[in-house]
Amino acid sequence: DHRNRLNLTLNNLASFIQSPSVNSIDTLTPKEEEYCSDGDEPILSGTGEVSKDCTELELEYWAEVLAAWTTPAHRPRQLSALVRKGIPEALRGEVWQRLAQCGGDDNFMDMYRILITKECSCENVIKRDINRTYPAHEFFKKAGGVGQDSLLRISKAYAVYDTEVSYCQGLSFLAAALLLHMPEEQAFCVLLKLMYNYGLRDLYKDGFECLYLRLYQLNRLMEEQVPTLLQHFSDKGVETHMFASQWFLTLFTARFPLYFVYLILDVFLLQGTETLFQVALALLIMYKKDLMQLDFESILKYFRVTLPKRCLNEDTARQLMKMACSIKIKRLKKYEQEFLELKAHQDKDDQYDNEVERLKNSLQRTEDEKKRLEEELSKV
């Protein structure tokens, strides 16, 4: 049974990720032509007003926490509970930087200024991505405007800095969410921390192997938490990567309304990878009843169109995050070990198959040589 799961993860997913239609901007980045006012179309990327208003009581709580938070590494005791309720929009820029442990390092600022002057081989790809990033938001609407220019610089700087991964498809959504809260030098610092310290870049490395692992873990968690939905997906031919790859690779920033995106980033910056699974499971649990009624095409459309629209309501978004934070994720290490063991078996099987193929070819060459010799001898 576990072997079958791995086959789904490694074989189907490998062909899915490596196919041109998937490992491309067109899949990770919603296209402008996808959008219209019709109820059957997705909401525009970057949709949703986020108010900076908050109560005096909230501000008092946060003022106390920020005063007690003297060094980024030593978080005040009450911080986690406050972050999980949602950081006030007016304070997000500062709190995100502190959570990511970004200090005001002048050397870092100098490095960024140098990076943005360097040539970038994937500039055209980045430009194409940027044109489709948060077109619903005023800051990013205009080609050649301040927002798009900042986004281009930060994306190019990352591509130059990280020579192994370079520019990741869909990275511009995450960068855009950060740029809406802080100047680009600081946004670049938080982006680096997210990619390196929080492990997001691992999802793109080594032929997406870490992404396969995360999807395998999600599959196993679904077996625990929503087994009937997982069975329904299996019956209808829906595989986890078909909806969760984009969630994980873009940290939910590509299609969901900004209010919900920011709540997810609050918690992700607080606690890391676990948040990916908690949010994915909360979405599946809350909308399980709807999904259970749908066939293959309708399920995929639900994930692409309906689900982001459900999150437009702020109360719904908060309810989802409250549910997400309450979900206990206990067996990630166990599932990782399972995945690695199964992959080792898979690799051995592949190695055996390759060896058999090599022997077959060798025997065929021997047979051909034998026939050639026989023919030559017959002519003597």
Short mmCIF file of C-alpha atoms in Angstrom, two decimals:
data_model
loop_
_atom_site.label_atom_id
_atom_site.label_comp_id
_atom_site.label_asym_id
_atom_site.label_seq_id
_atom_site.Cartn_x
_atom_site.Cartn_y
_atom_site.Cartn_z
CA ASP A 1 0.00 0.00 0.00
CA HIS A 2 2.82 2.41 0.94
CA ARG A 3 4.67 1.41 -2.26
CA ASN A 4 1.61 2.37 -4.29
CA ARG A 5 1.51 5.75 -2.55
CA LEU A 6 5.13 6.37 -3.43
CA ASN A 7 4.52 5.37 -7.03
CA LEU A 8 1.83 8.05 -7.16
CA THR A 9 4.21 10.57 -5.61
CA LEU A 10 7.34 9.77 -7.58
CA ASN A 11 6.05 8.60 -10.94
CA ASN A 12 2.87 10.54 -11.62
CA LEU A 13 4.19 13.62 -9.88
CA ALA A 14 7.57 13.43 -11.61
CA SER A 15 5.93 13.40 -15.04
CA PHE A 16 3.54 16.14 -13.87
CA ILE A 17 6.28 18.45 -12.60
CA GLN A 18 8.63 17.81 -15.51
CA SER A 19 6.06 18.32 -18.24
CA PRO A 20 6.37 21.71 -19.97
CA SER A 21 2.81 22.66 -19.03
CA VAL A 22 3.55 22.37 -15.32
CA ASN A 23 7.16 23.44 -14.87
CA SER A 24 6.30 26.80 -16.31
CA ILE A 25 4.97 30.21 -15.43
CA ASP A 26 1.70 29.41 -17.18
CA THR A 27 0.71 26.96 -14.46
CA LEU A 28 1.95 28.70 -11.34
CA THR A 29 0.88 32.12 -12.50
CA PRO A 30 -2.79 32.89 -13.19
CA LYS A 31 -3.21 34.36 -16.67
CA GLU A 32 -5.01 37.63 -17.29
CA GLU A 33 -7.29 35.95 -19.81
CA GLU A 34 -8.53 33.63 -17.05
CA TYR A 35 -10.26 36.51 -15.33
CA CYS A 36 -13.58 38.16 -15.99
CA SER A 37 -16.57 39.21 -13.91
CA ASP A 38 -18.34 35.93 -14.72
CA GLY A 39 -19.03 33.84 -11.61
CA ASP A 40 -17.25 30.86 -13.19
CA GLU A 41 -13.91 32.67 -13.43
CA PRO A 42 -11.20 32.98 -10.75
CA ILE A 43 -10.80 36.12 -8.68
CA LEU A 44 -8.05 38.43 -9.85
CA SER A 45 -4.65 37.79 -8.27
CA GLY A 46 -4.01 40.35 -5.50
CA THR A 47 -7.71 40.87 -4.75
CA GLY A 48 -8.90 42.15 -1.39
CA GLU A 49 -8.69 45.34 0.61
CA VAL A 50 -6.92 44.93 3.94
CA SER A 51 -7.82 47.58 6.50
CA LYS A 52 -5.14 49.10 8.74
CA ASP A 53 -7.73 49.78 11.45
CA CYS A 54 -7.41 47.97 14.76
CA THR A 55 -8.77 48.49 18.27
CA GLU A 56 -6.91 50.44 20.96
CA LEU A 57 -6.81 47.29 23.09
CA GLU A 58 -5.06 45.38 20.28
CA LEU A 59 -2.51 48.16 19.90
CA GLU A 60 -1.87 48.16 23.67
CA TYR A 61 -1.23 44.39 23.67
CA TRP A 62 1.11 44.67 20.71
CA ALA A 63 2.93 47.70 22.16
CA GLU A 64 3.71 45.63 25.28
CA VAL A 65 4.90 42.65 23.22
CA LEU A 66 7.08 44.76 20.93
CA ALA A 67 8.64 46.53 23.94
CA ALA A 68 9.45 43.15 25.54
CA TRP A 69 10.82 41.77 22.25
CA THR A 70 14.33 43.13 22.66
CA THR A 71 16.10 40.63 20.37
CA PRO A 72 14.48 38.82 17.40
CA ALA A 73 15.58 35.37 18.63
CA HIS A 74 13.95 35.75 22.08
CA ARG A 75 10.23 35.92 21.44
CA PRO A 76 7.94 37.11 24.27
CA ARG A 77 5.71 34.43 25.77
CA GLN A 78 2.42 35.92 24.57
CA LEU A 79 3.65 36.53 21.00
CA SER A 80 2.49 33.21 19.48
CA ALA A 81 -1.12 33.61 20.62
CA LEU A 82 -1.26 37.18 19.27
CA VAL A 83 0.27 36.28 15.90
CA ARG A 84 -2.16 33.39 15.41
CA LYS A 85 -5.07 35.82 15.79
CA GLY A 86 -3.58 37.94 12.99
CA ILE A 87 -0.99 40.71 13.19
CA PRO A 88 -2.54 44.21 12.84
CA GLU A 89 -1.95 45.33 9.25
CA ALA A 90 -0.25 48.55 10.39
CA LEU A 91 2.37 46.51 12.30
CA ARG A 92 2.87 43.62 9.86
CA GLY A 93 5.99 44.97 8.15
CA GLU A 94 7.85 45.35 11.44
CA VAL A 95 6.60 42.08 12.98
CA TRP A 96 7.33 40.00 9.87
CA GLN A 97 10.91 41.32 9.84
CA ARG A 98 11.34 40.47 13.52
CA LEU A 99 9.85 36.99 13.14
CA ALA A 100 12.21 36.32 10.23
CA GLN A 101 15.10 37.70 12.33
CA CYS A 102 16.01 40.44 9.88
CA GLY A 103 18.11 43.12 11.55
CA GLY A 104 19.03 46.49 10.07
CA ASP A 105 22.31 45.22 8.64
CA ASP A 106 24.07 47.84 6.50
CA ASN A 107 26.25 45.16 4.86
CA PHE A 108 23.08 43.42 3.72
CA MET A 109 21.72 46.67 2.26
CA ASP A 110 24.99 47.18 0.38
CA MET A 111 24.85 43.61 -0.95
CA TYR A 112 21.30 44.18 -2.26
CA ARG A 113 22.34 47.37 -4.03
CA ILE A 114 25.16 45.49 -5.73
CA LEU A 115 22.95 42.52 -6.70
CA ILE A 116 20.41 44.70 -8.52
CA THR A 117 23.16 46.02 -10.82
CA LYS A 118 24.12 42.51 -12.00
CA GLU A 119 23.02 40.89 -15.25
CA CYS A 120 20.26 38.30 -14.85
CA SER A 121 19.85 35.53 -17.44
CA CYS A 122 16.17 34.96 -16.62
CA GLU A 123 15.03 38.60 -16.80
CA ASN A 124 12.51 37.92 -19.59
CA VAL A 125 10.91 35.09 -17.61
CA ILE A 126 10.70 37.33 -14.53
CA LYS A 127 9.09 40.14 -16.54
CA ARG A 128 6.44 37.78 -17.88
CA ASP A 129 5.69 36.59 -14.35
CA ILE A 130 5.53 40.12 -12.94
CA ASN A 131 2.93 41.20 -15.50
CA ARG A 132 0.57 38.60 -13.99
CA THR A 133 1.39 39.25 -10.32
CA TYR A 134 -1.34 40.98 -8.28
CA PRO A 135 -2.89 42.91 -11.18
CA ALA A 136 -5.88 43.60 -8.91
CA HIS A 137 -3.68 45.69 -6.61
CA GLU A 138 -3.12 49.34 -7.43
CA PHE A 139 0.59 49.13 -6.56
CA PHE A 140 1.31 46.48 -9.21
CA LYS A 141 -1.23 47.37 -11.91
CA LYS A 142 0.88 49.60 -14.12
CA ALA A 143 3.60 48.16 -16.39
CA GLY A 144 6.78 50.07 -15.60
CA GLY A 145 5.19 51.51 -12.44
CA VAL A 146 6.88 51.72 -9.03
CA GLY A 147 5.45 48.39 -7.84
CA GLN A 148 6.40 46.37 -10.92
CA ASP A 149 9.88 47.93 -10.98
CA SER A 150 10.48 47.01 -7.33
CA LEU A 151 9.22 43.50 -8.01
CA LEU A 152 11.55 43.16 -11.00
CA ARG A 153 14.57 44.28 -8.97
CA ILE A 154 13.89 42.02 -6.00
CA SER A 155 13.23 38.99 -8.26
CA LYS A 156 16.39 39.60 -10.29
CA ALA A 157 18.44 40.10 -7.11
CA TYR A 158 17.23 36.75 -5.77
CA ALA A 159 18.01 34.98 -9.04
CA VAL A 160 21.56 36.39 -9.03
CA TYR A 161 22.08 35.64 -5.32
CA ASP A 162 20.82 32.03 -5.38
CA THR A 163 22.82 30.54 -8.25
CA GLU A 164 21.54 27.00 -7.55
CA VAL A 165 17.82 27.71 -7.69
CA SER A 166 17.91 31.04 -9.55
CA TYR A 167 14.42 32.46 -10.18
CA CYS A 168 11.58 30.19 -9.06
CA GLN A 169 8.32 30.22 -10.99
CA GLY A 170 5.72 32.06 -8.93
CA LEU A 171 8.25 33.61 -6.53
CA SER A 172 7.00 37.07 -7.52
CA PHE A 173 3.73 36.52 -5.58
CA LEU A 174 5.59 36.04 -2.31
CA ALA A 175 7.87 38.99 -3.05
CA ALA A 176 4.82 41.14 -3.89
CA ALA A 177 3.12 40.33 -0.57
CA LEU A 178 6.28 41.42 1.24
CA LEU A 179 6.69 44.60 -0.83
CA LEU A 180 3.20 45.72 0.21
CA HIS A 181 4.49 45.91 3.80
CA MET A 182 8.08 47.18 3.67
CA PRO A 183 10.74 48.80 1.46
CA GLU A 184 12.34 46.50 -1.10
CA GLU A 185 15.69 46.07 0.72
CA GLN A 186 13.87 44.78 3.82
CA ALA A 187 11.50 42.72 1.66
CA PHE A 188 14.53 41.09 0.03
CA CYS A 189 15.94 40.22 3.46
CA VAL A 190 12.67 38.55 4.56
CA LEU A 191 12.46 36.76 1.20
CA LEU A 192 15.98 35.34 1.69
CA LYS A 193 15.10 34.18 5.21
CA LEU A 194 11.91 32.50 3.94
CA MET A 195 13.79 30.73 1.17
CA TYR A 196 16.84 29.64 3.16
CA ASN A 197 15.91 29.53 6.88
CA TYR A 198 12.30 28.40 6.39
CA GLY A 199 13.23 25.91 3.66
CA LEU A 200 11.10 27.18 0.78
CA ARG A 201 13.98 26.94 -1.71
CA ASP A 202 14.32 23.22 -0.89
CA LEU A 203 11.01 22.67 -2.68
CA TYR A 204 12.64 23.73 -5.96
CA LYS A 205 15.96 21.88 -5.58
CA ASP A 206 17.08 18.42 -6.74
CA GLY A 207 14.32 17.93 -9.27
CA PHE A 208 11.57 18.99 -6.81
CA GLU A 209 12.33 16.08 -4.48
CA CYS A 210 11.40 18.02 -1.33
CA LEU A 211 8.10 19.01 -2.97
CA TYR A 212 7.42 15.30 -3.59
CA LEU A 213 8.14 14.67 0.09
CA ARG A 214 5.76 17.43 1.24
CA LEU A 215 3.00 16.11 -1.04
CA TYR A 216 3.56 12.57 0.25
CA GLN A 217 3.31 13.89 3.82
CA LEU A 218 0.09 15.75 2.94
CA ASN A 219 -1.32 12.58 1.41
CA ARG A 220 -0.60 10.65 4.61
CA LEU A 221 -2.08 13.44 6.76
CA MET A 222 -5.22 13.34 4.60
CA GLU A 223 -5.46 9.60 5.31
CA GLU A 224 -5.54 10.51 9.01
CA GLN A 225 -7.78 13.58 8.91
CA VAL A 226 -10.04 13.29 5.82
CA PRO A 227 -9.88 9.63 4.66
CA THR A 228 -13.27 9.68 2.91
CA LEU A 229 -12.31 12.79 0.92
CA LEU A 230 -8.97 11.22 -0.06
CA GLN A 231 -10.82 8.10 -1.23
CA HIS A 232 -13.27 10.27 -3.19
CA PHE A 233 -10.33 12.05 -4.87
CA SER A 234 -8.78 8.67 -5.69
CA ASP A 235 -12.08 7.41 -7.18
CA LYS A 236 -12.34 10.53 -9.35
CA GLY A 237 -8.66 10.48 -10.43
CA VAL A 238 -7.69 13.63 -8.50
CA GLU A 239 -4.14 13.48 -7.10
CA THR A 240 -2.78 15.68 -4.31
CA HIS A 241 -0.23 17.44 -6.52
CA MET A 242 -3.02 18.72 -8.80
CA PHE A 243 -4.16 21.24 -6.19
CA ALA A 244 -1.39 21.39 -3.53
CA SER A 245 1.74 21.94 -5.68
CA GLN A 246 0.83 25.57 -6.31
CA TRP A 247 -0.17 26.08 -2.66
CA PHE A 248 3.22 24.89 -1.42
CA LEU A 249 5.46 26.39 -4.12
CA THR A 250 3.95 29.88 -3.75
CA LEU A 251 3.06 29.64 -0.04
CA PHE A 252 -0.64 30.13 -0.92
CA THR A 253 0.12 33.63 -2.29
CA ALA A 254 -0.90 33.12 -5.96
CA ARG A 255 -4.68 32.75 -5.99
CA PHE A 256 -6.09 33.54 -2.54
CA PRO A 257 -7.34 36.99 -1.44
CA LEU A 258 -4.73 39.15 0.28
CA TYR A 259 -6.46 39.17 3.68
CA PHE A 260 -6.14 35.37 3.87
CA VAL A 261 -2.62 35.39 2.35
CA TYR A 262 -1.40 37.75 5.09
CA LEU A 263 -2.92 35.62 7.87
CA ILE A 264 -1.10 32.59 6.44
CA LEU A 265 2.21 34.50 6.23
CA ASP A 266 1.77 35.67 9.86
CA VAL A 267 1.65 32.09 11.10
CA PHE A 268 4.19 30.69 8.63
CA LEU A 269 6.77 33.25 9.78
CA LEU A 270 5.96 32.30 13.38
CA GLN A 271 6.24 28.52 13.09
CA GLY A 272 7.42 27.45 9.62
CA THR A 273 6.66 24.39 7.47
CA GLU A 274 3.95 22.93 9.71
CA THR A 275 1.73 25.83 8.62
CA LEU A 276 1.62 24.58 5.00
CA PHE A 277 -0.03 21.34 6.15
CA GLN A 278 -2.33 23.00 8.69
CA VAL A 279 -3.74 25.45 6.13
CA ALA A 280 -4.09 22.76 3.43
CA LEU A 281 -5.95 20.46 5.84
CA ALA A 282 -8.16 23.28 7.17
CA LEU A 283 -9.26 24.09 3.59
CA LEU A 284 -9.97 20.42 2.86
CA ILE A 285 -11.84 19.86 6.13
CA MET A 286 -13.95 23.02 5.89
CA TYR A 287 -14.98 22.38 2.28
CA LYS A 288 -15.05 18.59 2.35
CA LYS A 289 -18.84 18.47 1.99
CA ASP A 290 -18.71 20.52 -1.25
CA LEU A 291 -15.79 18.54 -2.69
CA MET A 292 -17.45 15.18 -1.97
CA GLN A 293 -20.26 16.08 -4.42
CA LEU A 294 -17.97 16.85 -7.37
CA ASP A 295 -16.38 14.96 -10.27
CA PHE A 296 -12.81 15.32 -11.60
CA GLU A 297 -13.21 18.53 -13.62
CA SER A 298 -15.46 20.15 -11.02
CA ILE A 299 -13.02 19.39 -8.18
CA LEU A 300 -10.13 21.05 -10.01
CA LYS A 301 -12.31 24.03 -10.87
CA TYR A 302 -13.42 24.27 -7.22
CA PHE A 303 -9.78 24.55 -6.12
CA ARG A 304 -8.98 27.07 -8.86
CA VAL A 305 -12.09 29.26 -8.72
CA THR A 306 -14.51 28.61 -5.86
CA LEU A 307 -12.15 28.05 -2.94
CA PRO A 308 -10.32 31.41 -3.24
CA LYS A 309 -13.73 33.14 -3.48
CA ARG A 310 -14.87 31.47 -0.25
CA CYS A 311 -11.90 33.15 1.47
CA LEU A 312 -12.92 36.65 0.36
CA ASN A 313 -15.02 36.89 3.53
CA GLU A 314 -12.77 38.04 6.39
CA ASP A 315 -14.70 36.05 9.02
CA THR A 316 -14.27 32.90 6.90
CA ALA A 317 -10.55 33.58 6.49
CA ARG A 318 -10.15 34.02 10.27
CA GLN A 319 -12.20 30.89 10.93
CA LEU A 320 -9.98 28.92 8.55
CA MET A 321 -6.81 30.13 10.26
CA LYS A 322 -8.25 29.38 13.70
CA MET A 323 -9.03 25.84 12.51
CA ALA A 324 -5.60 25.52 10.88
CA CYS A 325 -3.79 26.51 14.09
CA SER A 326 -5.81 23.95 16.07
CA ILE A 327 -4.80 21.02 13.81
CA LYS A 328 -2.09 18.93 15.43
CA ILE A 329 0.60 17.78 13.00
CA LYS A 330 2.45 14.99 14.81
CA ARG A 331 3.87 12.51 12.34
CA LEU A 332 5.79 14.56 9.77
CA LYS A 333 9.13 13.00 10.76
CA LYS A 334 7.65 9.51 10.61
CA TYR A 335 6.20 10.17 7.15
CA GLU A 336 9.49 11.65 5.99
CA GLN A 337 11.31 8.49 7.07
CA GLU A 338 8.67 6.39 5.29
CA PHE A 339 9.14 8.42 2.13
CA LEU A 340 12.93 8.08 2.21
CA GLU A 341 12.74 4.31 2.76
CA LEU A 342 10.22 3.87 -0.03
CA LYS A 343 12.26 6.05 -2.34
CA ALA A 344 15.36 3.95 -1.60
CA HIS A 345 13.37 0.84 -2.62
CA GLN A 346 12.13 2.65 -5.72
CA ASP A 347 15.69 3.65 -6.64
CA LYS A 348 16.85 0.04 -6.19
CA ASP A 349 14.01 -1.17 -8.41
CA ASP A 350 14.93 1.42 -11.03
CA GLN A 351 18.59 0.39 -10.77
CA TYR A 352 17.60 -3.28 -11.20
CA ASP A 353 15.39 -2.42 -14.19
CA ASN A 354 18.26 -0.46 -15.75
CA GLU A 355 20.66 -3.35 -15.16
CA VAL A 356 18.23 -5.83 -16.74
CA GLU A 357 17.83 -3.51 -19.72
CA ARG A 358 21.61 -3.21 -20.05
CA LEU A 359 22.01 -7.01 -19.97
CA LYS A 360 19.27 -7.42 -22.57
CA ASN A 361 21.03 -4.95 -24.84
CA SER A 362 24.34 -6.70 -24.24
CA LEU A 363 22.83 -10.08 -25.08
CA GLN A 364 21.24 -8.66 -28.20
CA ARG A 365 24.61 -7.27 -29.31
CA THR A 366 26.19 -10.70 -28.62
CA GLU A 367 23.45 -12.39 -30.66
CA ASP A 368 23.94 -9.91 -33.53
CA GLU A 369 27.71 -10.48 -33.42
CA LYS A 370 27.17 -14.26 -33.47
CA LYS A 371 24.95 -13.98 -36.55
CA ARG A 372 27.49 -11.73 -38.27
CA LEU A 373 30.28 -14.25 -37.59
CA GLU A 374 28.12 -17.14 -38.83
CA GLU A 375 27.40 -15.22 -42.03
CA GLU A 376 31.10 -14.51 -42.54
CA LEU A 377 32.04 -18.15 -41.87
CA SER A 378 29.41 -19.36 -44.33
CA LYS A 379 31.12 -17.31 -47.02
CA VAL A 380 34.53 -18.90 -46.41
#
